[in-house]
Coordinates of C-alpha atoms in Angstrom, one line a residue:
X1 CA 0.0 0.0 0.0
X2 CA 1.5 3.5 -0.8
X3 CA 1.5 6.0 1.9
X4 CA 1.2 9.6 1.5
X5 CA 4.2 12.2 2.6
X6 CA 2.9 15.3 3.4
X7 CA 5.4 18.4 2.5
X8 CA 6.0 21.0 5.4
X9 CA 6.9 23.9 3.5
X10 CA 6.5 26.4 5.7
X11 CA 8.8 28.6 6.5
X12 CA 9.3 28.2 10.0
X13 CA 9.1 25.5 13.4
X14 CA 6.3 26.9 14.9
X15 CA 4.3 27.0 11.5
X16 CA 5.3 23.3 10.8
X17 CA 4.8 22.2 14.1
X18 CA 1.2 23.3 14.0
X19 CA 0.7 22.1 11.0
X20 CA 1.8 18.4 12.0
X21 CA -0.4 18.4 15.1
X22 CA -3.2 18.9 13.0
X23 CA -2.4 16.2 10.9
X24 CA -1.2 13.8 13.9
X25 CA -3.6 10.6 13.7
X26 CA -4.3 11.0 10.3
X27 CA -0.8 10.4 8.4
X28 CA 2.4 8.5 9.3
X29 CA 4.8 10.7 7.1
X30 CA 6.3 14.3 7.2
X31 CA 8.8 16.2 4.4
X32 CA 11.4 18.5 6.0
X33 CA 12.9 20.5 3.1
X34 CA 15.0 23.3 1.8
X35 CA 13.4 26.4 3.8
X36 CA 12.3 24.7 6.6
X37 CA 15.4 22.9 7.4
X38 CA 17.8 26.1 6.2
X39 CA 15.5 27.7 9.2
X40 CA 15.3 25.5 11.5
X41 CA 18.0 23.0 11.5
X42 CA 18.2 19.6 12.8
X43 CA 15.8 20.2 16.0
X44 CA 12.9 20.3 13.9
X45 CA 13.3 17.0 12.8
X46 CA 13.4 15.9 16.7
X47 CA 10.2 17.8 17.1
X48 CA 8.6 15.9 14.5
X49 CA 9.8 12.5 15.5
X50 CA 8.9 13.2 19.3
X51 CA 5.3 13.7 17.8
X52 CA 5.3 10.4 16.0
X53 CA 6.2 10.9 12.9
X54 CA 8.4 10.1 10.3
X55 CA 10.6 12.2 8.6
X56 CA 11.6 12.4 4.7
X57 CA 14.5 15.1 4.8
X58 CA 14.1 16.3 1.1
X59 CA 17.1 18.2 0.6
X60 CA 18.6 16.5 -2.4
X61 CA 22.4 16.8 -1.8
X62 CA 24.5 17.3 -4.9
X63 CA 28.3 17.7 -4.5
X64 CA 32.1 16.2 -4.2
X65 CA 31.5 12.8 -2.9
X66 CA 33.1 13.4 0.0
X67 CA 31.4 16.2 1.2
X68 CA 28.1 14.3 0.2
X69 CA 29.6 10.9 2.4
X70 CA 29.5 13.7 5.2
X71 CA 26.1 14.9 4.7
X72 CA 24.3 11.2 4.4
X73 CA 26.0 11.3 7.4
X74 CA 24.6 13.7 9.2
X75 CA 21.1 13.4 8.6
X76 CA 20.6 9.9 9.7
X77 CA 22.4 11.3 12.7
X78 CA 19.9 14.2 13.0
X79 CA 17.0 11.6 12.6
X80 CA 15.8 11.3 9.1
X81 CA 14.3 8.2 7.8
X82 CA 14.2 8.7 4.6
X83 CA 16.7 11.6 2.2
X84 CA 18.0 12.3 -1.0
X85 CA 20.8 13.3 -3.3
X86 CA 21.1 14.3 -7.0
X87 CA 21.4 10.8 -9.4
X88 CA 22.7 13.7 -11.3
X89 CA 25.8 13.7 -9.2
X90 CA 27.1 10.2 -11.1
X91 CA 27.7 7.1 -9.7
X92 CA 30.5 7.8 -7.5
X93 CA 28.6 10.5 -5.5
X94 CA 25.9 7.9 -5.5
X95 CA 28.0 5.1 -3.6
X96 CA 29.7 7.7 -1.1
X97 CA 26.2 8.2 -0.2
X98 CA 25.3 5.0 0.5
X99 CA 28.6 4.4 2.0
X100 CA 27.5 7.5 4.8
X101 CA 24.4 5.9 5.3
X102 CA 26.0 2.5 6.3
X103 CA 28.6 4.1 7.9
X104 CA 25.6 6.5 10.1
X105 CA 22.7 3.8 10.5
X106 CA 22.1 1.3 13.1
X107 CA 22.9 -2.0 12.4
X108 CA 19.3 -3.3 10.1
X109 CA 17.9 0.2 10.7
X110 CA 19.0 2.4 7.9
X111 CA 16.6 5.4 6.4
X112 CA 15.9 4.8 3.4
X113 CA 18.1 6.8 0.2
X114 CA 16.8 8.2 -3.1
X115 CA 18.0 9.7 -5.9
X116 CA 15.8 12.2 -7.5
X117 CA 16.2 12.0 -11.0
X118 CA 13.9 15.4 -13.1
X119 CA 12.1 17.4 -11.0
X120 CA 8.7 17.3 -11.4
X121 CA 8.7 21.6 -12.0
X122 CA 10.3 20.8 -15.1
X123 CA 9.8 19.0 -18.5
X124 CA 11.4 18.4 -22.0
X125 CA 11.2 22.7 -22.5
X126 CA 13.8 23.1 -19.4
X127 CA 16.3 20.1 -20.3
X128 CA 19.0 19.9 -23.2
X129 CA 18.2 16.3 -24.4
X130 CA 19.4 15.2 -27.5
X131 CA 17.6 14.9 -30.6
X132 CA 14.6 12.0 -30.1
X133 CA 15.5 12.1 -26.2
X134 CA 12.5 13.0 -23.5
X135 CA 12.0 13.3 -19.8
X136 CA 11.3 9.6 -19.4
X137 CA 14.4 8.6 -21.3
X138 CA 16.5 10.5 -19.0
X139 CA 14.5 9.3 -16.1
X140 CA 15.2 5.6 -16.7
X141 CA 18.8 6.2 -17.3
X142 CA 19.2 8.2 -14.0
X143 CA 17.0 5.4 -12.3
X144 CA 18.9 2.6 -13.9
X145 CA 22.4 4.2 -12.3
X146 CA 21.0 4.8 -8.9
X147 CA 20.2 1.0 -9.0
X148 CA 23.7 0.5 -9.7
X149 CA 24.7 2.4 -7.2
X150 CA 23.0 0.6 -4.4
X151 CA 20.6 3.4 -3.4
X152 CA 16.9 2.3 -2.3
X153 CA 15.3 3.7 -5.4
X154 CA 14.4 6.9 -7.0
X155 CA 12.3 10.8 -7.1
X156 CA 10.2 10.6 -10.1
X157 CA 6.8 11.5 -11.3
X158 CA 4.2 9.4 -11.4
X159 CA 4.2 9.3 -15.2
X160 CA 7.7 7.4 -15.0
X161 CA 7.0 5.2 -12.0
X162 CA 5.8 2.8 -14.1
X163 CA 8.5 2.4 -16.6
X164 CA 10.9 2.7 -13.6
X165 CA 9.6 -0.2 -11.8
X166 CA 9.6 -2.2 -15.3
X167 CA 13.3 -1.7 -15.6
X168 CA 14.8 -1.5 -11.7
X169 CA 12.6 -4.4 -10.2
X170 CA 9.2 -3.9 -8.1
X171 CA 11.2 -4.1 -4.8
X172 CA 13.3 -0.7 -6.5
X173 CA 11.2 2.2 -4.7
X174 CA 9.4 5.4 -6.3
X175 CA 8.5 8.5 -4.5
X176 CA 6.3 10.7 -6.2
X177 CA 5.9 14.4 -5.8
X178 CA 3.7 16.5 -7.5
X179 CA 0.4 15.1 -6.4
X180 CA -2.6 16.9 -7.3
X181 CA -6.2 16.5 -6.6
X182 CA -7.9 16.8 -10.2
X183 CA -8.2 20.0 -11.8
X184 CA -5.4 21.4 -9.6
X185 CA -3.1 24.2 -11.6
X186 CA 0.1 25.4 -9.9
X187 CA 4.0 25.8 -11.1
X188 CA 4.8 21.9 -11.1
X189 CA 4.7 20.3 -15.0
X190 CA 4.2 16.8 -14.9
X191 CA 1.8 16.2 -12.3
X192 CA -0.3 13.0 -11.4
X193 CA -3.5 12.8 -9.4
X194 CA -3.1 9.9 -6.1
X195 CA -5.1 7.1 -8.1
X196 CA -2.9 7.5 -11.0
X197 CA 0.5 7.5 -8.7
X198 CA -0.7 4.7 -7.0
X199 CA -2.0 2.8 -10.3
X200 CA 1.5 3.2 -11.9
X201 CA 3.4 1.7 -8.9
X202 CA 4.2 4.5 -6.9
X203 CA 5.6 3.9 -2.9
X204 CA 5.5 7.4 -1.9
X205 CA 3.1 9.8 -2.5
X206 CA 4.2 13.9 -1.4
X207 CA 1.1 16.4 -1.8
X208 CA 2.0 19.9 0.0
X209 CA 0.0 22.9 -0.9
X210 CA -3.4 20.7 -1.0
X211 CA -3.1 20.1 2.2
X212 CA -1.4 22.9 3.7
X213 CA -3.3 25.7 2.3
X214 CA -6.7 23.6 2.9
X215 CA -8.9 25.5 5.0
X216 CA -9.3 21.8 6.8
X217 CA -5.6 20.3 6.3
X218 CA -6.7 17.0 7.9
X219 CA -10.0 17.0 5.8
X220 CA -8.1 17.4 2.8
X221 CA -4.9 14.7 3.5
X222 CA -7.8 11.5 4.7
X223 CA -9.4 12.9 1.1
X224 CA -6.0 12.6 -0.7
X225 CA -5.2 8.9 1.3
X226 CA -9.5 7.9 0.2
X227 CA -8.5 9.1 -3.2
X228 CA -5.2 6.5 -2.9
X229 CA -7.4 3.7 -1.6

C-alpha cells in the first residue's frame, strides 16, 4: 500500500509544528525540506519525531562525494528516515552516499536513500536532451544508475514510475511528488493525481500545498489517502 508524505513547507518551526499536530492521527509521514530545514536546523526534525512521525529530509544533496559521504552522514544522525541526493551527481557520488548511510545507520535500521532523478517543476522545455531524447528517457537512465549504485530507489513522477519499476525491479522504490487533486493548476509540469500515482506503482506519495493551504488540512490529506485507496 503507498502511503502519502505530506510536505512541510512552511517557513518556520512553529508553523510546521502546528501544521503536524493537525495532521497527527491522520498520516504517518512528514517532508522537512529546503526552507524549513535552512530555518530551523536539525531540531525540527526531533520535534517531528517526538510527535510520532516520520521524517523524509528532502534536501537533495548534490556535491564532491566526500562532502556528500559527510552529509548522508549527518542526517541519519539528526533523525531522518528517509533523504535524498542528485542521481545527477554520477555514480561515484551515489555510492559515497550509500557508504554515509551505512557508515551513520544502526545495524538493520538504515533510512531509506533516493536519488531524484527530473524534478517534477520541469519537462522536455527546461532540459538539453538530445535529438529524439525525453523526460522519461532520461529518467530511466538516472533510475537505472542509482540501482547500480546501491541506493533504495528513485524521485520521479508518477508518469515514470511505471517504466521505472519495469526496468529497476518492483522491490526498486518510487517517490512521487507532484500530487494533485484533479483539476489542480500550480508551477509543477508533470503532475499525477493519487489514483494514478498509486496505479503506476508509486511507494511514496508527497502532496504539499493541497493540504497545507486547505482550510481543513486533515480533511483534505484522509481525502487525498481515500482518493489512494
Amino acid at each position: 500500500m503507498a502511503e502519502l508524505v505530506v510536505a512541510l513547507d512552511l517557513p518556520d518551526a512553529p508553523a510546521a509544528l502546528d501544521m503536524a499536530a493537525r495532521l497527527a492521527g491522520a498520516v504517518t509521514w512528514v517532508k522537512v525540506g529546503l526552507e524549513l530545514y535552512t530555518a530551523q536546523g536539525p531540531a525540527v526534525l526531533t520535534a517531528l519525531k517526538g510527535m510520532g512521525f516520520k521524517v523524509f529530509l528532502d534536501l537533495k544533496f548534490l556535491d564532491i562525494p566526500n562532502t556528500v559521504r559527510g552529509a548522508v552522514r549527518s542526517a541519519v544522525a539528526a533523525g531522518a528516515d528517509m533523504l535524498n541526493v542528485h542521481a545527477s551527481g554520477g555514480a561515484r557520488m551515489m555510492q559515497a552516499a550509500r557508504q554515509g548511510l551505512d557508515e551513520a545507520a544502526a545495524p538493520g535500521a538504515a533510512p531509506l536513500l533516493l536519488a531524484v532523478t527530473v524534478l517534477t517543476s520541469m519537462d522536455e522545455r527546461d532540459l538539453p536532451l538530445g535529438p529524439g531524447r525525453t523526460v522519461a528517457d532520461l529518467v530511466l537512465d538516472l533510475a537505472r544508475a542509482t540501482r547500480e549504485a546501491g541506493l533504495h530507489g528513485v524521485v520521479c513522477s508518477g508518469f515514470e514510475a511505471r517504466a521505472v519499476k519495469a526496468a529497476c525491479g518492483p522491490e526498486f522504490v518510487c517517490l512521487t511528488p507532484g500530487i494533485r487533486p484533479a483539476g489542480a493548476d500550480d508551477d509543477q509540469r508533470r503532475v499525477v493525481t493519487p489514483a494514478m500515482a498509486v496505479a503506476a506503482g508509486a511507494d511514496y506519495l508527497v502532496a504539499g500545498r493541497p493540504i497545507t493551504r486547505a482550510a481543513d488540512p486533515r480533511a483534505a490529506a484522509l481525502s487525498l489517502l481515500e482518493q489512494m485507496r
